[in-house]
Tab-separated table of C-alpha atoms in Angstrom:
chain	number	residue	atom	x	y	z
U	10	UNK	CA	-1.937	-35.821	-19.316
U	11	UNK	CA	-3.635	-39.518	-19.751
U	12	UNK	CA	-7.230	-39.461	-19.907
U	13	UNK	CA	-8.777	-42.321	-18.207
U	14	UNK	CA	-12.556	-42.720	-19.963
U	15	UNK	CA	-13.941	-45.479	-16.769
U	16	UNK	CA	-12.347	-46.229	-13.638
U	17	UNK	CA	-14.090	-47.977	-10.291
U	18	UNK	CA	-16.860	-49.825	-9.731
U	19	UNK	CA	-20.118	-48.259	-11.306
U	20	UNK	CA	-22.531	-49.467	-8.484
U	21	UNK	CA	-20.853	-47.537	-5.980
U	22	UNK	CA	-22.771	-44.737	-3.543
U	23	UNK	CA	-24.182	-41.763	-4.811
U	24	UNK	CA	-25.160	-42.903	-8.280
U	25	UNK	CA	-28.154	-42.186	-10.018
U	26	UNK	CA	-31.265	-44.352	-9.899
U	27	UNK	CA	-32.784	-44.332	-13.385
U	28	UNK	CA	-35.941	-45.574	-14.467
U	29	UNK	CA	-37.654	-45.191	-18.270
U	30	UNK	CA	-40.719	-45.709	-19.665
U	31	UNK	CA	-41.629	-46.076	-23.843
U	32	UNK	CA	-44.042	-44.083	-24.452
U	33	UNK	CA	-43.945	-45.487	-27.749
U	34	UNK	CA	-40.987	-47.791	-29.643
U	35	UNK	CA	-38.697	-45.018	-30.507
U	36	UNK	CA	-39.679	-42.360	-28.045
U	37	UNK	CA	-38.321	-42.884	-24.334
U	38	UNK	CA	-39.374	-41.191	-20.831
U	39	UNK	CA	-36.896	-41.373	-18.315
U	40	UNK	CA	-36.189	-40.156	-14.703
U	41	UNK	CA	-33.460	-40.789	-12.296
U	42	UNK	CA	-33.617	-39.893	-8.709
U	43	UNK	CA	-30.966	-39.415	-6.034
U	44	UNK	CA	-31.569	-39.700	-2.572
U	45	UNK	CA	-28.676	-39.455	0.966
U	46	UNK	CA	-29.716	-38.911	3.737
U	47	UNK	CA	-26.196	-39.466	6.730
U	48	UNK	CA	-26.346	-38.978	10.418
U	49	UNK	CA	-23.796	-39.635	12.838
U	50	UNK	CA	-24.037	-38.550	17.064
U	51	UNK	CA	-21.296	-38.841	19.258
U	52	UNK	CA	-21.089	-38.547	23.030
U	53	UNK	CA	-18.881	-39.097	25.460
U	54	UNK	CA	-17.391	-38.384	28.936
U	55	UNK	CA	-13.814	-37.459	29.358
U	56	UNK	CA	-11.320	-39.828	32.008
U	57	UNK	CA	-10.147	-37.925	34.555
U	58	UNK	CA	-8.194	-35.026	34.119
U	59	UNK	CA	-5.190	-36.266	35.129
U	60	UNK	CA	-4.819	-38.331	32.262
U	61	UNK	CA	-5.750	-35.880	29.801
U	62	UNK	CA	-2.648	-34.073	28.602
U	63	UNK	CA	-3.045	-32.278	25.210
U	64	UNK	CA	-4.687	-28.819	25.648
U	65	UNK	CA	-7.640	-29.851	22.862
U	66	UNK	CA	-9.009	-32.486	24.826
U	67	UNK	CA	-9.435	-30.866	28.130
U	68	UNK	CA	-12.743	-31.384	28.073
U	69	UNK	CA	-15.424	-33.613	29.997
U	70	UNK	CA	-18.056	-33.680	28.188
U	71	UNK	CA	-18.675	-33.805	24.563
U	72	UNK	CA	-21.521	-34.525	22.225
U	73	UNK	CA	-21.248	-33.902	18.324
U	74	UNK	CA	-24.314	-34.387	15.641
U	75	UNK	CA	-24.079	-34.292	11.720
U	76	UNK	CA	-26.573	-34.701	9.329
U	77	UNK	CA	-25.940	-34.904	5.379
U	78	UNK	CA	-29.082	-34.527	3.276
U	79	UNK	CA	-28.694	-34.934	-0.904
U	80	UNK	CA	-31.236	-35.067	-3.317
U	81	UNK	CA	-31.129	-34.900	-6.925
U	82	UNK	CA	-33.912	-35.413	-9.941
U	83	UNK	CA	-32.796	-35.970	-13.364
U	84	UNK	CA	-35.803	-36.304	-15.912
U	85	UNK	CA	-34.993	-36.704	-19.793
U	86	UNK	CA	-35.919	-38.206	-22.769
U	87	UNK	CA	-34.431	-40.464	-25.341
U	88	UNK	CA	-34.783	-40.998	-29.223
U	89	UNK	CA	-33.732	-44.457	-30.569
U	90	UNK	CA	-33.100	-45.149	-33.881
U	91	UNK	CA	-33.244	-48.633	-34.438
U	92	UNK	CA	-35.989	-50.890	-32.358
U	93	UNK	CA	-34.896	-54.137	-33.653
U	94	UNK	CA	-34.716	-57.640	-31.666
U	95	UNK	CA	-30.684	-57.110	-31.470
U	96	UNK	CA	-29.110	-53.906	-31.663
U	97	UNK	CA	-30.827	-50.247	-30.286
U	98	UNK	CA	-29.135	-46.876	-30.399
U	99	UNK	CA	-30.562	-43.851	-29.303
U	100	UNK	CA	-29.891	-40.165	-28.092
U	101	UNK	CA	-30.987	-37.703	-25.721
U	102	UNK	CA	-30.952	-35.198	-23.251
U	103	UNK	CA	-31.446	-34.944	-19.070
U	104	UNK	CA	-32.210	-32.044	-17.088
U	105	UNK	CA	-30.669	-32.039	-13.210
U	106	UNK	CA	-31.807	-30.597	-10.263
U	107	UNK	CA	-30.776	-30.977	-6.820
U	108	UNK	CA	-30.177	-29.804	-3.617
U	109	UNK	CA	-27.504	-30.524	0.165
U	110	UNK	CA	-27.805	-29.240	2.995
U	111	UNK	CA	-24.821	-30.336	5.600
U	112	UNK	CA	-25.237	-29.521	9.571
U	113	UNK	CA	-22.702	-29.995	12.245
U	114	UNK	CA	-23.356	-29.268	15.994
U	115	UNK	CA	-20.419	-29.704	18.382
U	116	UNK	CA	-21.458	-29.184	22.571
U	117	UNK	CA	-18.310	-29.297	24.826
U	118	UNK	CA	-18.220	-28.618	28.444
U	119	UNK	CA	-14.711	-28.026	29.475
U	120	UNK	CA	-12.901	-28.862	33.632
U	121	UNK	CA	-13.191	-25.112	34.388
U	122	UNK	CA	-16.904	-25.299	33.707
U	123	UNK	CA	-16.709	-23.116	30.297
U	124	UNK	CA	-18.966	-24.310	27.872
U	125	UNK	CA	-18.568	-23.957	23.878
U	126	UNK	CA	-21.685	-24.628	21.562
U	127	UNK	CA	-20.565	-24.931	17.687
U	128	UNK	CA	-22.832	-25.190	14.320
U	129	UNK	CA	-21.826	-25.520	10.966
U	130	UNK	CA	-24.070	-25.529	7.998
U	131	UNK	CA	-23.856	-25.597	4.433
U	132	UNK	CA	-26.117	-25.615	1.492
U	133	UNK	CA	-25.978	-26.285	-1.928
U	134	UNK	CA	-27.731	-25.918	-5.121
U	135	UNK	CA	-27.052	-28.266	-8.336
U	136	UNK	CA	-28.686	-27.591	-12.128
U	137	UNK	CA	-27.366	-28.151	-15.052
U	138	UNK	CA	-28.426	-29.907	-18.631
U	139	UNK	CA	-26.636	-33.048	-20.120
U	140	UNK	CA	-26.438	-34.745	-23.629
U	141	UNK	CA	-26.548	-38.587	-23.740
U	142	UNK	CA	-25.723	-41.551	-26.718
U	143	UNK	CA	-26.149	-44.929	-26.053
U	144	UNK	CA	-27.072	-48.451	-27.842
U	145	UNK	CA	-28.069	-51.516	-25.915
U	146	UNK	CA	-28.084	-55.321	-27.156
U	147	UNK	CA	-30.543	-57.463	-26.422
U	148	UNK	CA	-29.904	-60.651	-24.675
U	149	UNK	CA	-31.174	-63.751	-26.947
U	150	UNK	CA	-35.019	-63.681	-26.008
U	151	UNK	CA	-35.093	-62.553	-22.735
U	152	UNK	CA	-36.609	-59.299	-21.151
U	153	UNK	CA	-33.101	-58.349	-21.271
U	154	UNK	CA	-30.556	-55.587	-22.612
U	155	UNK	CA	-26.986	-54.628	-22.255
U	156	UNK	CA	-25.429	-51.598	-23.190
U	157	UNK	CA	-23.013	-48.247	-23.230
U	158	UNK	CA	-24.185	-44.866	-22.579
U	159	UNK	CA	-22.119	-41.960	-23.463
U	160	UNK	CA	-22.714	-38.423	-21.771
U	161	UNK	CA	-21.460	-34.833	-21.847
U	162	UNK	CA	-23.333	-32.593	-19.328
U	163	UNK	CA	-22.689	-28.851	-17.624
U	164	UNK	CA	-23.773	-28.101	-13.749
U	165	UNK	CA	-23.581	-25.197	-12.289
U	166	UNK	CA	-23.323	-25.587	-8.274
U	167	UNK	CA	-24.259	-22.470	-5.876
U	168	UNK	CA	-23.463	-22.260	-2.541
U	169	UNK	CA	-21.021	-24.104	-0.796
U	170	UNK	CA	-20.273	-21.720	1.854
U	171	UNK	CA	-19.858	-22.383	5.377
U	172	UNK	CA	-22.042	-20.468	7.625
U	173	UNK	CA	-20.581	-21.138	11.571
U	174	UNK	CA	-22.229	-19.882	14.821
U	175	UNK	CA	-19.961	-20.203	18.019
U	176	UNK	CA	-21.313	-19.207	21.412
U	177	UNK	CA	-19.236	-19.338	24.710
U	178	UNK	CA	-20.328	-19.418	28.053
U	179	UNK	CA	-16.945	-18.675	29.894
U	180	UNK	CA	-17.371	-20.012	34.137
U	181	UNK	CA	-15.257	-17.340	35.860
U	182	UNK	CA	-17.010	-13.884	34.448
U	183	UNK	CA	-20.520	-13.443	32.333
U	184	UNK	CA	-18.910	-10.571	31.204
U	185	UNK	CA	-16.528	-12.982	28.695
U	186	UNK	CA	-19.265	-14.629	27.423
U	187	UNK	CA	-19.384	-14.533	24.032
U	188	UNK	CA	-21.848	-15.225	20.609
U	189	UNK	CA	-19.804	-15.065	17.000
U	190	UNK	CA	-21.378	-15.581	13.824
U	191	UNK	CA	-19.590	-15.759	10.390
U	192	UNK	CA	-19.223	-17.462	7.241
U	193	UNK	CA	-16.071	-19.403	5.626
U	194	UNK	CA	-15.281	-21.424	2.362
U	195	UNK	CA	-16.314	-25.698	2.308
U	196	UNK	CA	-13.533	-27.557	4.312
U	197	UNK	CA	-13.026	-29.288	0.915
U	198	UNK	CA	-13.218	-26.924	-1.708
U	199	UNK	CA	-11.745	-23.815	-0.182
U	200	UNK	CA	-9.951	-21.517	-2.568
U	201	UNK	CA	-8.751	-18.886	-0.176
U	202	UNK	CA	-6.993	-19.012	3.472
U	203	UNK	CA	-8.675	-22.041	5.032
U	204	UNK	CA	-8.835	-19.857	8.197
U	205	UNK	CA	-10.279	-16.947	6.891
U	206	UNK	CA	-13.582	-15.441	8.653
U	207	UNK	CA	-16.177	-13.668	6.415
U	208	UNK	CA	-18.774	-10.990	7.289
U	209	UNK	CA	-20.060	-11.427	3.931
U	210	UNK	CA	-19.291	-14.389	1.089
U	211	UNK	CA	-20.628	-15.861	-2.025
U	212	UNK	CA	-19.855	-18.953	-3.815
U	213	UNK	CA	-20.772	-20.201	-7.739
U	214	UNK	CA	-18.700	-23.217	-9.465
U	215	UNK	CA	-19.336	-24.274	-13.389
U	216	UNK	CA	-18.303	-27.476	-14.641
U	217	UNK	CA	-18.101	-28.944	-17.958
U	218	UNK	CA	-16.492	-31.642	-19.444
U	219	UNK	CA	-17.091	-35.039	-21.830
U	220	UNK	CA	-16.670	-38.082	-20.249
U	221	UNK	CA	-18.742	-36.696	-17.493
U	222	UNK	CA	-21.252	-39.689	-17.773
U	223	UNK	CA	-19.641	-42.921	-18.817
U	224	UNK	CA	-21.513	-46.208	-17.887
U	225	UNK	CA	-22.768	-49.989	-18.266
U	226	UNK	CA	-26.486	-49.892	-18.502
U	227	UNK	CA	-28.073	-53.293	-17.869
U	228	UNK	CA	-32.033	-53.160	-18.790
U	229	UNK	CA	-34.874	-55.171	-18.035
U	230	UNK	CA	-37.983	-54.804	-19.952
U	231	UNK	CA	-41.771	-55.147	-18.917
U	232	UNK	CA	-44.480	-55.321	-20.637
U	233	UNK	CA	-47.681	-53.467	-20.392
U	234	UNK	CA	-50.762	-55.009	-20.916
């Protein structure tokens, strides 16, 4: 298997923000911060149904809302080495902590007036600890630096189950009505049958690997008076 150690473009979506502050030459603050925040509503009213002729869209009215919420905090602190006018190495350590939530709500009202009312939600918890090395070089005299940081780090993730309400409101009889709650694997991690239905389900991933935090750091310095 060929290892690849970068690949893309670094300032792409859902990177960290990272800010630091020197506390004093060789000791170094930082924090990085991760916010998303996605929403997306559709609605719409069907043709006629005439011209509707696959069973799944037999439907004539529809209205569908999703809402992706991420945050993440990473605070840490750095030891450098060598504070010269050129060349500056350092170590150090982050701490992450963060949390998703994901939310999907589907309304459909079908042509024989049933009506189905869908929600989807799942939650997530990041932590973990990470190990960085990096060195910077300073740009001739200007507030400048550029550099490669080097990072190992472990996160565990819990959660990432699926909890799904359905509730049917069937035209022709109350008595077919129906209200269904249960809880499945994420769409996009599933391990089991993706249409399994669970009473009862838990969910814990570990990751750890080098080369989890490769990147160009570009920093700009001011001063404090």
């Amino acid at each position: 298997m060929t290892a690849k150690l970068f690949s893309g473009n670094a300032l792409q979506s859902g990177n960290i923000l990272t800010y630091k502050f020197y506390k004093t030459d060789d000791l170094v603050i930082r924090a990085g911060i991760r916010l998303k925040n996605k929403n997306l509503l559709v609605k719409g009213t069907t043709a006629d149904s005439s011209f509707i002729y696959t069973p799944t869209s037999n439907y004539t009215e529809m209205k569908e809302k999703s809402v992706e919420r991420m945050w993440e905090i990473v605070p840490g602190v750095e030891k450098h080495f060598l504070a010269s006018n050129i060349f500056d190495a350092y170590v150090g350590a982050d701490l992450y902590l963060g949390f998703g939530s994901d939310r999907t709500t589907s309304d459909r009202t079908y042509f024989n007036g049933d009506k189905m009312n869908t929600t989807r939600k799942t939650n997530t918890t990041n932590v973990g600890i990470g190990l960085i090395s990096g060195f910077n070089v300073f740009l001739g005299h200007l507030p400048m630096s550029l550099g490669l940081e080097y990072g190992w780090n472990a996160k565990w993730t819990f959660g990432g189950v699926t909890k799904v309400k359905e509730e049917r409101s069937i035209a022709a009889s109350a008595v077919n009505d129906y209200n269904v709650t249960y809880k499945e694997e994420s769409s996009t991690n599933a391990v089991g049958s993706p249409t399994a239905k669970y009473s009862k389900l838990k969910r814990r991933e570990f990751n750890a690997d080098s080369n989890q935090d490769v990147r160009v750091v570009l920093h700009i310095y001011f001063a404090r008076k």
